[in-house]
């Protein structure tokens, strides 16, 4: 018999949720669609976002796109993204393992607040690489996209049920590696579906471009709704 102890940081999470909801209202009032990408380090979040940004810049002007990257250190990812001509911001959390609403809010105000954001149509936030706590701290995004890769192990979703449950879209990345690793993608997919039937699961390879079209289309569908109803 194994004893199990579960801790939940309830109060902090509740307060963050309240602030996230206010931030969402702010995005809605601007007609700005916000996506948040979450997932473990090395799962391919940045590469996937890069591929999607290439698509976004064919439907929007680069000056209508904003990318905010949260990382413990360095601006490697935001420098990579800035090559696409879009607005990029680096948040270094200085050791903290996830972003929180006040950090995002402060960043948006520093960029110029409402007058600046009125010109932005699409905002992409990449959270710190971590499969656990970023999922408990929503940032008000219209969609939270979990990126899991096949190299992380077939049991990824079962091991992270809470993270899986709060995600709106699930991407299984690096599917081109699955056969070399002997990973059963169908099992991963059905695990994800069982834990969260609400979230569509997309198979992708940011490297080869496989699956990017489908993901982009689902993001655009949401964008059109948010941008139109503002
Ligand atoms: Mg990254
Ligand atoms: Zn954390």
JSON list of C-alpha atoms and ligand atoms in Angstrom, two decimals:
[
{"chain": "A", "resi": 1, "resn": "UNK", "atom": "CA", "xyz": [0.00, 0.00, 0.00]},
{"chain": "A", "resi": 2, "resn": "UNK", "atom": "CA", "xyz": [1.43, 3.33, -1.06]},
{"chain": "A", "resi": 3, "resn": "UNK", "atom": "CA", "xyz": [0.37, 6.39, 0.85]},
{"chain": "A", "resi": 4, "resn": "UNK", "atom": "CA", "xyz": [-0.56, 9.39, -1.25]},
{"chain": "A", "resi": 5, "resn": "UNK", "atom": "CA", "xyz": [-0.62, 13.00, -0.15]},
{"chain": "A", "resi": 6, "resn": "UNK", "atom": "CA", "xyz": [-2.08, 15.68, -2.44]},
{"chain": "A", "resi": 7, "resn": "UNK", "atom": "CA", "xyz": [-1.41, 19.39, -1.92]},
{"chain": "A", "resi": 8, "resn": "UNK", "atom": "CA", "xyz": [-3.26, 22.18, -3.70]},
{"chain": "A", "resi": 9, "resn": "UNK", "atom": "CA", "xyz": [-2.26, 25.83, -3.56]},
{"chain": "A", "resi": 10, "resn": "UNK", "atom": "CA", "xyz": [-5.92, 26.85, -3.68]},
{"chain": "A", "resi": 11, "resn": "UNK", "atom": "CA", "xyz": [-5.94, 30.51, -2.67]},
{"chain": "A", "resi": 12, "resn": "UNK", "atom": "CA", "xyz": [-3.15, 31.68, -4.95]},
{"chain": "A", "resi": 13, "resn": "UNK", "atom": "CA", "xyz": [-4.69, 29.80, -7.86]},
{"chain": "A", "resi": 14, "resn": "UNK", "atom": "CA", "xyz": [-8.17, 31.26, -7.20]},
{"chain": "A", "resi": 15, "resn": "UNK", "atom": "CA", "xyz": [-6.86, 34.81, -7.15]},
{"chain": "A", "resi": 16, "resn": "UNK", "atom": "CA", "xyz": [-4.92, 34.26, -10.36]},
{"chain": "A", "resi": 17, "resn": "UNK", "atom": "CA", "xyz": [-8.05, 32.88, -11.99]},
{"chain": "A", "resi": 18, "resn": "UNK", "atom": "CA", "xyz": [-10.02, 35.99, -11.06]},
{"chain": "A", "resi": 19, "resn": "UNK", "atom": "CA", "xyz": [-7.32, 38.22, -12.57]},
{"chain": "A", "resi": 20, "resn": "UNK", "atom": "CA", "xyz": [-7.14, 36.02, -15.67]},
{"chain": "A", "resi": 21, "resn": "UNK", "atom": "CA", "xyz": [-10.85, 36.47, -16.26]},
{"chain": "A", "resi": 22, "resn": "UNK", "atom": "CA", "xyz": [-10.45, 40.26, -16.13]},
{"chain": "A", "resi": 23, "resn": "UNK", "atom": "CA", "xyz": [-7.57, 40.04, -18.57]},
{"chain": "A", "resi": 24, "resn": "UNK", "atom": "CA", "xyz": [-9.72, 37.96, -20.92]},
{"chain": "A", "resi": 25, "resn": "UNK", "atom": "CA", "xyz": [-12.40, 40.68, -20.84]},
{"chain": "A", "resi": 26, "resn": "UNK", "atom": "CA", "xyz": [-9.71, 43.21, -21.70]},
{"chain": "A", "resi": 27, "resn": "UNK", "atom": "CA", "xyz": [-8.57, 41.10, -24.70]},
{"chain": "A", "resi": 28, "resn": "UNK", "atom": "CA", "xyz": [-12.19, 40.76, -25.82]},
{"chain": "A", "resi": 29, "resn": "UNK", "atom": "CA", "xyz": [-12.77, 44.50, -25.62]},
{"chain": "A", "resi": 30, "resn": "UNK", "atom": "CA", "xyz": [-9.75, 44.99, -27.88]},
{"chain": "A", "resi": 31, "resn": "UNK", "atom": "CA", "xyz": [-10.79, 42.32, -30.37]},
{"chain": "A", "resi": 32, "resn": "UNK", "atom": "CA", "xyz": [-7.45, 40.68, -29.73]},
{"chain": "A", "resi": 33, "resn": "UNK", "atom": "CA", "xyz": [-7.21, 36.91, -29.78]},
{"chain": "A", "resi": 34, "resn": "UNK", "atom": "CA", "xyz": [-4.79, 35.44, -27.26]},
{"chain": "A", "resi": 35, "resn": "UNK", "atom": "CA", "xyz": [-3.25, 31.98, -27.43]},
{"chain": "A", "resi": 36, "resn": "UNK", "atom": "CA", "xyz": [-1.14, 30.42, -24.73]},
{"chain": "A", "resi": 37, "resn": "UNK", "atom": "CA", "xyz": [1.27, 27.57, -25.50]},
{"chain": "A", "resi": 38, "resn": "UNK", "atom": "CA", "xyz": [2.26, 25.28, -22.68]},
{"chain": "A", "resi": 39, "resn": "UNK", "atom": "CA", "xyz": [4.30, 22.12, -22.36]},
{"chain": "A", "resi": 40, "resn": "UNK", "atom": "CA", "xyz": [7.51, 20.60, -21.13]},
{"chain": "A", "resi": 41, "resn": "UNK", "atom": "CA", "xyz": [10.95, 21.96, -22.02]},
{"chain": "A", "resi": 42, "resn": "UNK", "atom": "CA", "xyz": [12.05, 20.76, -25.43]},
{"chain": "A", "resi": 43, "resn": "UNK", "atom": "CA", "xyz": [8.56, 19.68, -26.50]},
{"chain": "A", "resi": 44, "resn": "UNK", "atom": "CA", "xyz": [8.85, 22.00, -29.49]},
{"chain": "A", "resi": 45, "resn": "UNK", "atom": "CA", "xyz": [6.64, 24.91, -28.42]},
{"chain": "A", "resi": 46, "resn": "UNK", "atom": "CA", "xyz": [8.81, 27.56, -30.03]},
{"chain": "A", "resi": 47, "resn": "UNK", "atom": "CA", "xyz": [9.29, 25.62, -33.27]},
{"chain": "A", "resi": 48, "resn": "UNK", "atom": "CA", "xyz": [5.56, 25.02, -33.53]},
{"chain": "A", "resi": 49, "resn": "UNK", "atom": "CA", "xyz": [4.79, 28.68, -32.85]},
{"chain": "A", "resi": 50, "resn": "UNK", "atom": "CA", "xyz": [7.33, 29.70, -35.48]},
{"chain": "A", "resi": 51, "resn": "UNK", "atom": "CA", "xyz": [5.55, 27.58, -38.06]},
{"chain": "A", "resi": 52, "resn": "UNK", "atom": "CA", "xyz": [2.21, 29.08, -37.05]},
{"chain": "A", "resi": 53, "resn": "UNK", "atom": "CA", "xyz": [3.59, 32.62, -37.12]},
{"chain": "A", "resi": 54, "resn": "UNK", "atom": "CA", "xyz": [4.67, 32.01, -40.71]},
{"chain": "A", "resi": 55, "resn": "UNK", "atom": "CA", "xyz": [1.03, 31.27, -41.46]},
{"chain": "A", "resi": 56, "resn": "UNK", "atom": "CA", "xyz": [-0.35, 34.13, -39.39]},
{"chain": "A", "resi": 57, "resn": "UNK", "atom": "CA", "xyz": [1.84, 36.61, -41.26]},
{"chain": "A", "resi": 58, "resn": "UNK", "atom": "CA", "xyz": [0.13, 35.57, -44.49]},
{"chain": "A", "resi": 59, "resn": "UNK", "atom": "CA", "xyz": [-3.29, 36.52, -43.07]},
{"chain": "A", "resi": 60, "resn": "UNK", "atom": "CA", "xyz": [-2.21, 39.46, -40.91]},
{"chain": "A", "resi": 61, "resn": "UNK", "atom": "CA", "xyz": [0.39, 42.18, -41.11]},
{"chain": "A", "resi": 62, "resn": "UNK", "atom": "CA", "xyz": [3.43, 41.30, -38.94]},
{"chain": "A", "resi": 63, "resn": "UNK", "atom": "CA", "xyz": [2.76, 44.48, -36.95]},
{"chain": "A", "resi": 64, "resn": "UNK", "atom": "CA", "xyz": [-0.58, 42.97, -35.84]},
{"chain": "A", "resi": 65, "resn": "UNK", "atom": "CA", "xyz": [1.17, 40.06, -34.14]},
{"chain": "A", "resi": 66, "resn": "UNK", "atom": "CA", "xyz": [2.65, 39.99, -30.67]},
{"chain": "A", "resi": 67, "resn": "UNK", "atom": "CA", "xyz": [4.70, 37.17, -29.18]},
{"chain": "A", "resi": 68, "resn": "UNK", "atom": "CA", "xyz": [5.50, 37.07, -25.48]},
{"chain": "A", "resi": 69, "resn": "UNK", "atom": "CA", "xyz": [7.90, 34.44, -24.26]},
{"chain": "A", "resi": 70, "resn": "UNK", "atom": "CA", "xyz": [8.36, 33.40, -20.68]},
{"chain": "A", "resi": 71, "resn": "UNK", "atom": "CA", "xyz": [11.62, 31.69, -19.88]},
{"chain": "A", "resi": 72, "resn": "UNK", "atom": "CA", "xyz": [13.69, 31.41, -16.74]},
{"chain": "A", "resi": 73, "resn": "UNK", "atom": "CA", "xyz": [16.65, 32.97, -18.56]},
{"chain": "A", "resi": 74, "resn": "UNK", "atom": "CA", "xyz": [17.88, 34.11, -22.01]},
{"chain": "A", "resi": 75, "resn": "UNK", "atom": "CA", "xyz": [16.02, 35.71, -24.94]},
{"chain": "A", "resi": 76, "resn": "UNK", "atom": "CA", "xyz": [16.84, 32.93, -27.39]},
{"chain": "A", "resi": 77, "resn": "UNK", "atom": "CA", "xyz": [13.19, 32.25, -28.25]},
{"chain": "A", "resi": 78, "resn": "UNK", "atom": "CA", "xyz": [12.06, 35.85, -28.63]},
{"chain": "A", "resi": 79, "resn": "UNK", "atom": "CA", "xyz": [15.09, 36.62, -30.82]},
{"chain": "A", "resi": 80, "resn": "UNK", "atom": "CA", "xyz": [14.17, 33.66, -32.99]},
{"chain": "A", "resi": 81, "resn": "UNK", "atom": "CA", "xyz": [10.62, 34.95, -33.32]},
{"chain": "A", "resi": 82, "resn": "UNK", "atom": "CA", "xyz": [11.61, 38.56, -33.99]},
{"chain": "A", "resi": 83, "resn": "UNK", "atom": "CA", "xyz": [13.12, 37.43, -37.31]},
{"chain": "A", "resi": 84, "resn": "UNK", "atom": "CA", "xyz": [9.53, 37.14, -38.55]},
{"chain": "A", "resi": 85, "resn": "UNK", "atom": "CA", "xyz": [9.08, 40.90, -38.13]},
{"chain": "A", "resi": 86, "resn": "UNK", "atom": "CA", "xyz": [6.47, 40.63, -35.39]},
{"chain": "A", "resi": 87, "resn": "UNK", "atom": "CA", "xyz": [6.50, 42.32, -31.99]},
{"chain": "A", "resi": 88, "resn": "UNK", "atom": "CA", "xyz": [8.35, 40.12, -29.52]},
{"chain": "A", "resi": 89, "resn": "UNK", "atom": "CA", "xyz": [8.83, 40.45, -25.81]},
{"chain": "A", "resi": 90, "resn": "UNK", "atom": "CA", "xyz": [10.93, 38.37, -23.49]},
{"chain": "A", "resi": 91, "resn": "UNK", "atom": "CA", "xyz": [9.92, 37.88, -19.89]},
{"chain": "A", "resi": 92, "resn": "UNK", "atom": "CA", "xyz": [12.63, 36.34, -17.77]},
{"chain": "A", "resi": 93, "resn": "UNK", "atom": "CA", "xyz": [11.09, 34.98, -14.64]},
{"chain": "A", "resi": 94, "resn": "UNK", "atom": "CA", "xyz": [14.42, 34.76, -12.83]},
{"chain": "A", "resi": 95, "resn": "UNK", "atom": "CA", "xyz": [13.90, 31.22, -11.64]},
{"chain": "A", "resi": 96, "resn": "UNK", "atom": "CA", "xyz": [10.12, 31.05, -11.34]},
{"chain": "A", "resi": 97, "resn": "UNK", "atom": "CA", "xyz": [8.66, 28.09, -13.21]},
{"chain": "A", "resi": 98, "resn": "UNK", "atom": "CA", "xyz": [5.52, 29.71, -14.67]},
{"chain": "A", "resi": 99, "resn": "UNK", "atom": "CA", "xyz": [4.06, 33.06, -15.72]},
{"chain": "A", "resi": 100, "resn": "UNK", "atom": "CA", "xyz": [1.38, 34.82, -13.70]},
{"chain": "A", "resi": 101, "resn": "UNK", "atom": "CA", "xyz": [-1.22, 37.40, -14.67]},
{"chain": "A", "resi": 102, "resn": "UNK", "atom": "CA", "xyz": [0.52, 40.42, -13.05]},
{"chain": "A", "resi": 103, "resn": "UNK", "atom": "CA", "xyz": [3.66, 39.73, -15.11]},
{"chain": "A", "resi": 104, "resn": "UNK", "atom": "CA", "xyz": [1.66, 39.64, -18.33]},
{"chain": "A", "resi": 105, "resn": "UNK", "atom": "CA", "xyz": [-0.33, 42.73, -17.37]},
{"chain": "A", "resi": 106, "resn": "UNK", "atom": "CA", "xyz": [2.81, 44.68, -16.53]},
{"chain": "A", "resi": 107, "resn": "UNK", "atom": "CA", "xyz": [4.35, 43.64, -19.84]},
{"chain": "A", "resi": 108, "resn": "UNK", "atom": "CA", "xyz": [1.28, 44.78, -21.79]},
{"chain": "A", "resi": 109, "resn": "UNK", "atom": "CA", "xyz": [1.26, 48.14, -19.99]},
{"chain": "A", "resi": 110, "resn": "UNK", "atom": "CA", "xyz": [4.97, 48.59, -20.66]},
{"chain": "A", "resi": 111, "resn": "UNK", "atom": "CA", "xyz": [4.33, 48.03, -24.36]},
{"chain": "A", "resi": 112, "resn": "UNK", "atom": "CA", "xyz": [1.91, 50.96, -24.31]},
{"chain": "A", "resi": 113, "resn": "UNK", "atom": "CA", "xyz": [-1.30, 49.47, -22.94]},
{"chain": "A", "resi": 114, "resn": "UNK", "atom": "CA", "xyz": [-4.56, 49.91, -24.81]},
{"chain": "A", "resi": 115, "resn": "UNK", "atom": "CA", "xyz": [-3.34, 52.29, -27.58]},
{"chain": "A", "resi": 116, "resn": "UNK", "atom": "CA", "xyz": [-0.63, 49.79, -28.52]},
{"chain": "A", "resi": 117, "resn": "UNK", "atom": "CA", "xyz": [-2.80, 46.72, -28.14]},
{"chain": "A", "resi": 118, "resn": "UNK", "atom": "CA", "xyz": [-5.59, 48.16, -30.28]},
{"chain": "A", "resi": 119, "resn": "UNK", "atom": "CA", "xyz": [-3.24, 47.61, -33.22]},
{"chain": "A", "resi": 120, "resn": "UNK", "atom": "CA", "xyz": [-2.55, 43.99, -32.27]},
{"chain": "A", "resi": 121, "resn": "UNK", "atom": "CA", "xyz": [-4.88, 41.27, -33.52]},
{"chain": "A", "resi": 122, "resn": "UNK", "atom": "CA", "xyz": [-3.09, 38.10, -32.45]},
{"chain": "A", "resi": 123, "resn": "UNK", "atom": "CA", "xyz": [-1.10, 37.58, -29.28]},
{"chain": "A", "resi": 124, "resn": "UNK", "atom": "CA", "xyz": [0.84, 34.41, -28.60]},
{"chain": "A", "resi": 125, "resn": "UNK", "atom": "CA", "xyz": [2.19, 33.69, -25.16]},
{"chain": "A", "resi": 126, "resn": "UNK", "atom": "CA", "xyz": [4.70, 30.91, -24.70]},
{"chain": "A", "resi": 127, "resn": "UNK", "atom": "CA", "xyz": [4.82, 29.87, -21.09]},
{"chain": "A", "resi": 128, "resn": "UNK", "atom": "CA", "xyz": [7.88, 28.56, -19.28]},
{"chain": "A", "resi": 129, "resn": "UNK", "atom": "CA", "xyz": [8.68, 24.97, -20.26]},
{"chain": "A", "resi": 130, "resn": "UNK", "atom": "CA", "xyz": [6.96, 22.99, -17.55]},
{"chain": "A", "resi": 131, "resn": "UNK", "atom": "CA", "xyz": [4.19, 20.39, -17.60]},
{"chain": "A", "resi": 132, "resn": "UNK", "atom": "CA", "xyz": [2.82, 21.21, -14.19]},
{"chain": "A", "resi": 133, "resn": "UNK", "atom": "CA", "xyz": [2.18, 24.61, -12.63]},
{"chain": "A", "resi": 134, "resn": "UNK", "atom": "CA", "xyz": [1.74, 26.82, -15.73]},
{"chain": "A", "resi": 135, "resn": "UNK", "atom": "CA", "xyz": [-1.47, 24.90, -16.31]},
{"chain": "A", "resi": 136, "resn": "UNK", "atom": "CA", "xyz": [-2.81, 25.99, -12.92]},
{"chain": "A", "resi": 137, "resn": "UNK", "atom": "CA", "xyz": [-2.18, 29.67, -13.66]},
{"chain": "A", "resi": 138, "resn": "UNK", "atom": "CA", "xyz": [-4.28, 30.74, -16.67]},
{"chain": "A", "resi": 139, "resn": "UNK", "atom": "CA", "xyz": [-3.34, 34.04, -18.29]},
{"chain": "A", "resi": 140, "resn": "UNK", "atom": "CA", "xyz": [-6.72, 34.85, -19.80]},
{"chain": "A", "resi": 141, "resn": "UNK", "atom": "CA", "xyz": [-5.95, 33.40, -23.22]},
{"chain": "A", "resi": 142, "resn": "UNK", "atom": "CA", "xyz": [-8.86, 32.31, -25.43]},
{"chain": "A", "resi": 143, "resn": "UNK", "atom": "CA", "xyz": [-7.15, 29.00, -26.03]},
{"chain": "A", "resi": 144, "resn": "UNK", "atom": "CA", "xyz": [-4.53, 27.12, -24.08]},
{"chain": "A", "resi": 145, "resn": "UNK", "atom": "CA", "xyz": [-2.56, 24.81, -26.31]},
{"chain": "A", "resi": 146, "resn": "UNK", "atom": "CA", "xyz": [-0.67, 21.95, -24.76]},
{"chain": "A", "resi": 147, "resn": "UNK", "atom": "CA", "xyz": [2.34, 20.75, -26.70]},
{"chain": "A", "resi": 148, "resn": "UNK", "atom": "CA", "xyz": [3.49, 17.24, -25.82]},
{"chain": "A", "resi": 149, "resn": "UNK", "atom": "CA", "xyz": [6.05, 15.38, -27.86]},
{"chain": "A", "resi": 150, "resn": "UNK", "atom": "CA", "xyz": [6.38, 11.68, -28.50]},
{"chain": "A", "resi": 151, "resn": "UNK", "atom": "CA", "xyz": [9.88, 11.55, -27.01]},
{"chain": "A", "resi": 152, "resn": "UNK", "atom": "CA", "xyz": [8.54, 12.48, -23.60]},
{"chain": "A", "resi": 153, "resn": "UNK", "atom": "CA", "xyz": [6.93, 9.08, -23.20]},
{"chain": "A", "resi": 154, "resn": "UNK", "atom": "CA", "xyz": [3.69, 7.47, -24.15]},
{"chain": "A", "resi": 155, "resn": "UNK", "atom": "CA", "xyz": [2.14, 7.95, -20.70]},
{"chain": "A", "resi": 156, "resn": "UNK", "atom": "CA", "xyz": [2.49, 11.74, -20.79]},
{"chain": "A", "resi": 157, "resn": "UNK", "atom": "CA", "xyz": [-1.24, 12.53, -20.52]},
{"chain": "A", "resi": 158, "resn": "UNK", "atom": "CA", "xyz": [-2.01, 9.95, -17.86]},
{"chain": "A", "resi": 159, "resn": "UNK", "atom": "CA", "xyz": [0.81, 11.33, -15.74]},
{"chain": "A", "resi": 160, "resn": "UNK", "atom": "CA", "xyz": [-0.45, 14.88, -16.13]},
{"chain": "A", "resi": 161, "resn": "UNK", "atom": "CA", "xyz": [-4.24, 14.61, -15.97]},
{"chain": "A", "resi": 162, "resn": "UNK", "atom": "CA", "xyz": [-4.82, 18.09, -14.54]},
{"chain": "A", "resi": 163, "resn": "UNK", "atom": "CA", "xyz": [-2.72, 19.75, -17.21]},
{"chain": "A", "resi": 164, "resn": "UNK", "atom": "CA", "xyz": [-4.44, 17.69, -19.88]},
{"chain": "A", "resi": 165, "resn": "UNK", "atom": "CA", "xyz": [-7.89, 18.55, -18.54]},
{"chain": "A", "resi": 166, "resn": "UNK", "atom": "CA", "xyz": [-7.47, 22.33, -18.63]},
{"chain": "A", "resi": 167, "resn": "UNK", "atom": "CA", "xyz": [-6.04, 22.43, -22.15]},
{"chain": "A", "resi": 168, "resn": "UNK", "atom": "CA", "xyz": [-8.29, 23.55, -24.99]},
{"chain": "A", "resi": 169, "resn": "UNK", "atom": "CA", "xyz": [-6.18, 22.10, -27.77]},
{"chain": "A", "resi": 170, "resn": "UNK", "atom": "CA", "xyz": [-3.65, 19.29, -27.52]},
{"chain": "A", "resi": 171, "resn": "UNK", "atom": "CA", "xyz": [-0.78, 18.89, -29.94]},
{"chain": "A", "resi": 172, "resn": "UNK", "atom": "CA", "xyz": [1.29, 15.72, -30.10]},
{"chain": "A", "resi": 173, "resn": "UNK", "atom": "CA", "xyz": [4.50, 16.97, -31.65]},
{"chain": "A", "resi": 174, "resn": "UNK", "atom": "CA", "xyz": [7.48, 15.24, -33.28]},
{"chain": "A", "resi": 175, "resn": "UNK", "atom": "CA", "xyz": [5.29, 12.46, -34.67]},
{"chain": "A", "resi": 176, "resn": "UNK", "atom": "CA", "xyz": [8.00, 11.89, -37.29]},
{"chain": "A", "resi": 177, "resn": "UNK", "atom": "CA", "xyz": [10.06, 10.33, -34.47]},
{"chain": "A", "resi": 178, "resn": "UNK", "atom": "CA", "xyz": [7.35, 7.98, -33.25]},
{"chain": "A", "resi": 179, "resn": "UNK", "atom": "CA", "xyz": [8.37, 4.96, -35.30]},
{"chain": "A", "resi": 180, "resn": "UNK", "atom": "CA", "xyz": [12.03, 5.20, -34.22]},
{"chain": "A", "resi": 181, "resn": "UNK", "atom": "CA", "xyz": [11.01, 5.45, -30.59]},
{"chain": "A", "resi": 182, "resn": "UNK", "atom": "CA", "xyz": [8.38, 2.75, -30.82]},
{"chain": "A", "resi": 183, "resn": "UNK", "atom": "CA", "xyz": [5.72, 5.11, -29.47]},
{"chain": "A", "resi": 184, "resn": "UNK", "atom": "CA", "xyz": [2.08, 4.22, -29.93]},
{"chain": "A", "resi": 185, "resn": "UNK", "atom": "CA", "xyz": [0.53, 7.51, -31.04]},
{"chain": "A", "resi": 186, "resn": "UNK", "atom": "CA", "xyz": [-2.99, 6.10, -31.13]},
{"chain": "A", "resi": 187, "resn": "UNK", "atom": "CA", "xyz": [-2.70, 5.24, -27.46]},
{"chain": "A", "resi": 188, "resn": "UNK", "atom": "CA", "xyz": [-1.46, 8.75, -26.64]},
{"chain": "A", "resi": 189, "resn": "UNK", "atom": "CA", "xyz": [-4.35, 10.18, -28.59]},
{"chain": "A", "resi": 190, "resn": "UNK", "atom": "CA", "xyz": [-7.00, 8.06, -26.91]},
{"chain": "A", "resi": 191, "resn": "UNK", "atom": "CA", "xyz": [-5.50, 8.76, -23.46]},
{"chain": "A", "resi": 192, "resn": "UNK", "atom": "CA", "xyz": [-5.76, 12.48, -24.12]},
{"chain": "A", "resi": 193, "resn": "UNK", "atom": "CA", "xyz": [-9.32, 12.12, -25.35]},
{"chain": "A", "resi": 194, "resn": "UNK", "atom": "CA", "xyz": [-10.34, 10.06, -22.37]},
{"chain": "A", "resi": 195, "resn": "UNK", "atom": "CA", "xyz": [-9.00, 12.63, -19.91]},
{"chain": "A", "resi": 196, "resn": "UNK", "atom": "CA", "xyz": [-10.28, 15.62, -21.86]},
{"chain": "A", "resi": 197, "resn": "UNK", "atom": "CA", "xyz": [-12.91, 14.89, -24.54]},
{"chain": "A", "resi": 198, "resn": "UNK", "atom": "CA", "xyz": [-13.39, 18.65, -25.01]},
{"chain": "A", "resi": 199, "resn": "UNK", "atom": "CA", "xyz": [-9.96, 19.24, -26.56]},
{"chain": "A", "resi": 200, "resn": "UNK", "atom": "CA", "xyz": [-9.17, 18.34, -30.16]},
{"chain": "A", "resi": 201, "resn": "UNK", "atom": "CA", "xyz": [-5.91, 16.42, -30.47]},
{"chain": "A", "resi": 202, "resn": "UNK", "atom": "CA", "xyz": [-3.65, 17.24, -33.40]},
{"chain": "A", "resi": 203, "resn": "UNK", "atom": "CA", "xyz": [-0.67, 15.23, -34.56]},
{"chain": "A", "resi": 204, "resn": "UNK", "atom": "CA", "xyz": [2.15, 17.41, -35.77]},
{"chain": "A", "resi": 205, "resn": "UNK", "atom": "CA", "xyz": [5.77, 17.76, -36.61]},
{"chain": "A", "resi": 206, "resn": "UNK", "atom": "CA", "xyz": [7.01, 21.32, -36.34]},
{"chain": "A", "resi": 207, "resn": "UNK", "atom": "CA", "xyz": [10.12, 20.11, -38.11]},
{"chain": "A", "resi": 208, "resn": "UNK", "atom": "CA", "xyz": [8.52, 18.70, -41.24]},
{"chain": "A", "resi": 209, "resn": "UNK", "atom": "CA", "xyz": [5.43, 20.94, -41.15]},
{"chain": "A", "resi": 210, "resn": "UNK", "atom": "CA", "xyz": [3.12, 17.97, -40.78]},
{"chain": "A", "resi": 211, "resn": "UNK", "atom": "CA", "xyz": [-0.23, 18.89, -39.19]},
{"chain": "A", "resi": 212, "resn": "UNK", "atom": "CA", "xyz": [0.44, 22.64, -39.09]},
{"chain": "A", "resi": 213, "resn": "UNK", "atom": "CA", "xyz": [-2.40, 23.42, -41.51]},
{"chain": "A", "resi": 214, "resn": "UNK", "atom": "CA", "xyz": [-5.02, 21.80, -39.31]},
{"chain": "A", "resi": 215, "resn": "UNK", "atom": "CA", "xyz": [-3.80, 23.51, -36.16]},
{"chain": "A", "resi": 216, "resn": "UNK", "atom": "CA", "xyz": [-3.66, 26.85, -37.93]},
{"chain": "A", "resi": 217, "resn": "UNK", "atom": "CA", "xyz": [-7.20, 26.47, -39.16]},
{"chain": "A", "resi": 218, "resn": "UNK", "atom": "CA", "xyz": [-8.54, 25.79, -35.69]},
{"chain": "A", "resi": 219, "resn": "UNK", "atom": "CA", "xyz": [-6.66, 28.82, -34.34]},
{"chain": "A", "resi": 220, "resn": "UNK", "atom": "CA", "xyz": [-8.00, 30.99, -37.15]},
{"chain": "A", "resi": 221, "resn": "UNK", "atom": "CA", "xyz": [-11.55, 29.89, -36.51]},
{"chain": "A", "resi": 222, "resn": "UNK", "atom": "CA", "xyz": [-11.24, 31.20, -32.98]},
{"chain": "A", "resi": 223, "resn": "UNK", "atom": "CA", "xyz": [-9.45, 34.37, -34.15]},
{"chain": "A", "resi": 224, "resn": "UNK", "atom": "CA", "xyz": [-12.26, 35.23, -36.51]},
{"chain": "A", "resi": 225, "resn": "UNK", "atom": "CA", "xyz": [-14.80, 34.88, -33.73]},
{"chain": "A", "resi": 226, "resn": "UNK", "atom": "CA", "xyz": [-12.92, 37.07, -31.24]},
{"chain": "A", "resi": 227, "resn": "UNK", "atom": "CA", "xyz": [-11.89, 39.71, -33.76]},
{"chain": "A", "resi": 228, "resn": "UNK", "atom": "CA", "xyz": [-15.38, 39.94, -35.25]},
{"chain": "A", "resi": 229, "resn": "UNK", "atom": "CA", "xyz": [-17.34, 40.20, -32.01]},
{"chain": "A", "resi": 230, "resn": "UNK", "atom": "CA", "xyz": [-15.23, 43.04, -30.59]},
{"chain": "B", "resi": 1, "resn": "LIG", "atom": "MG1", "xyz": [10.65, 27.81, -26.11]},
{"chain": "B", "resi": 2, "resn": "LIG", "atom": "ZN1", "xyz": [5.56, 27.18, -11.44]}
]
